Amino acid sequence: MTILLYELVGADPSRPFSPHVWKIALALAHKGLPFETVPVPFTGVPKIEGGFSKTVPVIRDGGTLMKESFDIAVYLEETYPDRPSLFKGEGGKAAARFVERWSQAVVRPYLGGAALMDIYGRLAPADQAYFRPSRQARFGDRSLEEVSGEREAGLHAWRAGLEPLRDMLSYQPFIGGDGPLYADYIVAGFLQWMRVVSPFRFLDPADPVAAWFERCLDLHGGLMRKVPAAA
Amino acid sequence: MTILLYELVGADPSRPFSPHVWKIALALAHKGLPFETVPVPFTGVPKIEGGFSKTVPVIRDGGTLMKESFDIAVYLEETYPDRPSLFKGEGGKAAARFVERWSQAVVRPYLGGAALMDIYGRLAPADQAYFRPSRQARFGDRSLEEVSGEREAGLHAWRAGLEPLRDMLSYQPFIGGDGPLYADYIVAGFLQWMRVVSPFRFLDPADPVAAWFERCLDLHGGLMRKVPAAA
């Protein structure tokens, strides 16, 4: 049965941008599971499946509803054990949680601020009216314009924070080793988020991290490339 | 056959302190492999096994010599597959490399500077004569006293950099999940390094990272606790 993936969009339903949804789209593709996407704007999220979750992704797999990206990945791994593994073992599953928390602590915060106005500009009016106050509260009651205006100033430190990934890439092509695993999708989801919403060049093209992300863009029939980069 | 582990010591041969050697001591204990340690001072490292390596750890396992901690861990995993796994799968092995590079980029640099004078004070004179110029060159030709004098100033940022580990610990007790794997030993080795050489309180005792390290100190019959904390 085809799995439904509820994904976050702005005014254009063909450009899903939630990093956490991209993780799961990649995970579903990795497992070779057919899925259909259901585009949902910010203000539609609380209504998904009768109020099942405050956040996306949400998946419906037959009679099963799941939320929270990591929990969904574990569900897919356990429910479809004969499909290609997302973790390659219990050690990989446990370490993926570390990669997730690294991404949340190091990769996400700067990007979330830097792209505020890019995201805002892509939303329909009803979602803009939700997004502005909710995000201004999240960023200490500062305006979206002020926070996103700091992105040049913060870029160097953000790129420096990617050093563990960059350094690891001198040993192996993916966090998963020779090939990608869910740990790669965790980080790639954040970079795809930026690729879809912003024309700003977050990665130096000469950075090994950029080369790794290009490899990720090629995965699963170019799943992420099907959404053109923001111009 | 008992494995030999060459380990780094100062004037007191009963207080090995190299973080990379501690990783391997823990890995050997995890696998339940009997091993004997061979204490070596800094100036003795180039003479180990006829000049086999510029660094420790080095192990001799029968006719096999191995160097580089990660390579040794992989060797142990592959040579003793029926013993408890250090990685729990290929995904865990690959992600351990990410944890290693995170530790090298985020955990190690501050500690290496902060403990310079502690380490210096524990070395025999011949090793002090090697250590001072080699480390001053590594820290931009600044004196050991100057670099280690900055440890209070850098402490807050260092603790903040542990956030991915701290945050992960709200999900699971070890990087390895329910129990420790080599990825835990990578990070624990750095904290044991400090515990052995310095009375400085690097971790806030209320930090979940400190609680995790205490759990690590208990592992394998309290292997790390057998060396009393520096006073």
PDB file of N, CA, C and O in Angstrom, chain B residues 14 41 46 52 75 81 86 92 101 122 128 138 145 152 156 160-161 171 185 188 194 196 206 216:
ATOM      1  N   SER B  14      52.517   4.509  36.536  1.00  0.00           N
ATOM      2  CA  SER B  14      51.200   3.945  36.866  1.00  0.00           C
ATOM      3  C   SER B  14      50.047   4.873  36.459  1.00  0.00           C
ATOM      4  O   SER B  14      48.890   4.567  36.759  1.00  0.00           O
ATOM      5  N   PRO B  41      57.436   6.741  27.965  1.00  0.00           N
ATOM      6  CA  PRO B  41      57.371   8.209  28.037  1.00  0.00           C
ATOM      7  C   PRO B  41      57.394   8.806  26.617  1.00  0.00           C
ATOM      8  O   PRO B  41      57.678   8.100  25.647  1.00  0.00           O
ATOM      9  N   PRO B  46      59.117   6.957  19.821  1.00  0.00           N
ATOM     10  CA  PRO B  46      59.716   6.611  18.509  1.00  0.00           C
ATOM     11  C   PRO B  46      60.495   5.299  18.521  1.00  0.00           C
ATOM     12  O   PRO B  46      60.841   4.784  17.458  1.00  0.00           O
ATOM     13  N   PHE B  52      58.139   1.576  14.984  1.00  0.00           N
ATOM     14  CA  PHE B  52      56.940   1.215  14.218  1.00  0.00           C
ATOM     15  C   PHE B  52      55.983   2.387  14.018  1.00  0.00           C
ATOM     16  O   PHE B  52      55.249   2.442  13.028  1.00  0.00           O
ATOM     17  N   TYR B  75      40.593  -3.421  13.652  1.00  0.00           N
ATOM     18  CA  TYR B  75      41.341  -4.686  13.675  1.00  0.00           C
ATOM     19  C   TYR B  75      40.775  -5.622  14.740  1.00  0.00           C
ATOM     20  O   TYR B  75      40.555  -6.829  14.490  1.00  0.00           O
ATOM     21  N   PRO B  81      35.591 -11.424  15.971  1.00  0.00           N
ATOM     22  CA  PRO B  81      34.169 -11.148  15.688  1.00  0.00           C
ATOM     23  C   PRO B  81      33.212 -11.816  16.663  1.00  0.00           C
ATOM     24  O   PRO B  81      32.061 -11.388  16.769  1.00  0.00           O
ATOM     25  N   LEU B  86      32.303  -3.853  19.057  1.00  0.00           N
ATOM     26  CA  LEU B  86      32.651  -2.457  19.355  1.00  0.00           C
ATOM     27  C   LEU B  86      31.804  -1.472  18.567  1.00  0.00           C
ATOM     28  O   LEU B  86      31.788  -0.278  18.878  1.00  0.00           O
ATOM     29  N   GLY B  92      27.260   1.468  12.589  1.00  0.00           N
ATOM     30  CA  GLY B  92      27.904   1.958  13.809  1.00  0.00           C
ATOM     31  C   GLY B  92      29.380   2.237  13.589  1.00  0.00           C
ATOM     32  O   GLY B  92      29.924   3.210  14.121  1.00  0.00           O
ATOM     33  N   ARG B 101      35.782  12.279  14.546  1.00  0.00           N
ATOM     34  CA  ARG B 101      36.156  13.580  13.973  1.00  0.00           C
ATOM     35  C   ARG B 101      35.497  14.724  14.749  1.00  0.00           C
ATOM     36  O   ARG B 101      36.051  15.812  14.866  1.00  0.00           O
ATOM     37  N   ARG B 122      53.970  16.723  35.012  1.00  0.00           N
ATOM     38  CA  ARG B 122      53.983  15.291  35.320  1.00  0.00           C
ATOM     39  C   ARG B 122      55.063  14.527  34.548  1.00  0.00           C
ATOM     40  O   ARG B 122      55.188  13.302  34.712  1.00  0.00           O
ATOM     41  N   GLN B 128      60.095  16.592  29.469  1.00  0.00           N
ATOM     42  CA  GLN B 128      59.783  18.034  29.517  1.00  0.00           C
ATOM     43  C   GLN B 128      60.562  18.781  28.426  1.00  0.00           C
ATOM     44  O   GLN B 128      60.026  19.684  27.783  1.00  0.00           O
ATOM     45  N   ARG B 138      53.159  23.899  18.325  1.00  0.00           N
ATOM     46  CA  ARG B 138      51.797  23.526  17.942  1.00  0.00           C
ATOM     47  C   ARG B 138      50.802  24.640  18.257  1.00  0.00           C
ATOM     48  O   ARG B 138      49.780  24.794  17.565  1.00  0.00           O
ATOM     49  N   GLU B 145      52.649  28.227  29.529  1.00  0.00           N
ATOM     50  CA  GLU B 145      51.996  28.959  30.616  1.00  0.00           C
ATOM     51  C   GLU B 145      50.885  29.855  30.071  1.00  0.00           C
ATOM     52  O   GLU B 145      49.790  29.941  30.649  1.00  0.00           O
ATOM     53  N   GLU B 152      40.241  29.065  31.967  1.00  0.00           N
ATOM     54  CA  GLU B 152      38.990  29.569  32.541  1.00  0.00           C
ATOM     55  C   GLU B 152      38.182  30.303  31.469  1.00  0.00           C
ATOM     56  O   GLU B 152      36.962  30.144  31.380  1.00  0.00           O
ATOM     57  N   HIS B 156      33.593  27.888  29.189  1.00  0.00           N
ATOM     58  CA  HIS B 156      32.168  27.975  28.874  1.00  0.00           C
ATOM     59  C   HIS B 156      31.900  27.524  27.430  1.00  0.00           C
ATOM     60  O   HIS B 156      30.967  26.743  27.173  1.00  0.00           O
ATOM     61  N   ALA B 160      29.767  24.296  26.131  1.00  0.00           N
ATOM     62  CA  ALA B 160      28.662  24.500  25.185  1.00  0.00           C
ATOM     63  C   ALA B 160      28.814  23.594  23.966  1.00  0.00           C
ATOM     64  O   ALA B 160      27.824  23.096  23.418  1.00  0.00           O
ATOM     65  N   GLY B 161      30.046  23.370  23.559  1.00  0.00           N
ATOM     66  CA  GLY B 161      30.289  22.526  22.392  1.00  0.00           C
ATOM     67  C   GLY B 161      29.922  21.063  22.597  1.00  0.00           C
ATOM     68  O   GLY B 161      29.776  20.307  21.630  1.00  0.00           O
ATOM     69  N   TYR B 171      17.976  11.050  25.310  1.00  0.00           N
ATOM     70  CA  TYR B 171      17.311   9.966  24.581  1.00  0.00           C
ATOM     71  C   TYR B 171      17.829   8.583  24.953  1.00  0.00           C
ATOM     72  O   TYR B 171      17.101   7.606  24.855  1.00  0.00           O
ATOM     73  N   TYR B 185      33.853   5.290  23.868  1.00  0.00           N
ATOM     74  CA  TYR B 185      35.235   5.262  24.340  1.00  0.00           C
ATOM     75  C   TYR B 185      36.057   6.383  23.704  1.00  0.00           C
ATOM     76  O   TYR B 185      36.998   6.896  24.316  1.00  0.00           O
ATOM     77  N   ALA B 188      35.121   9.356  25.872  1.00  0.00           N
ATOM     78  CA  ALA B 188      35.524   9.128  27.258  1.00  0.00           C
ATOM     79  C   ALA B 188      37.047   9.190  27.403  1.00  0.00           C
ATOM     80  O   ALA B 188      37.564   9.635  28.442  1.00  0.00           O
ATOM     81  N   MET B 194      42.074  14.116  30.902  1.00  0.00           N
ATOM     82  CA  MET B 194      42.039  15.245  31.830  1.00  0.00           C
ATOM     83  C   MET B 194      41.958  14.776  33.267  1.00  0.00           C
ATOM     84  O   MET B 194      42.597  15.351  34.159  1.00  0.00           O
ATOM     85  N   VAL B 196      43.190  12.209  34.606  1.00  0.00           N
ATOM     86  CA  VAL B 196      44.468  11.675  35.080  1.00  0.00           C
ATOM     87  C   VAL B 196      45.515  12.777  35.270  1.00  0.00           C
ATOM     88  O   VAL B 196      46.350  12.683  36.163  1.00  0.00           O
ATOM     89  N   ALA B 206      26.868  18.705  37.584  1.00  0.00           N
ATOM     90  CA  ALA B 206      25.433  18.602  37.317  1.00  0.00           C
ATOM     91  C   ALA B 206      25.127  18.350  35.836  1.00  0.00           C
ATOM     92  O   ALA B 206      23.969  18.161  35.461  1.00  0.00           O
ATOM     93  N   CYS B 216      30.802   5.667  32.378  1.00  0.00           N
ATOM     94  CA  CYS B 216      31.957   5.108  31.655  1.00  0.00           C
ATOM     95  C   CYS B 216      33.054   4.686  32.636  1.00  0.00           C
ATOM     96  O   CYS B 216      33.721   3.659  32.432  1.00  0.00           O
TER      97      CYS B 216
END
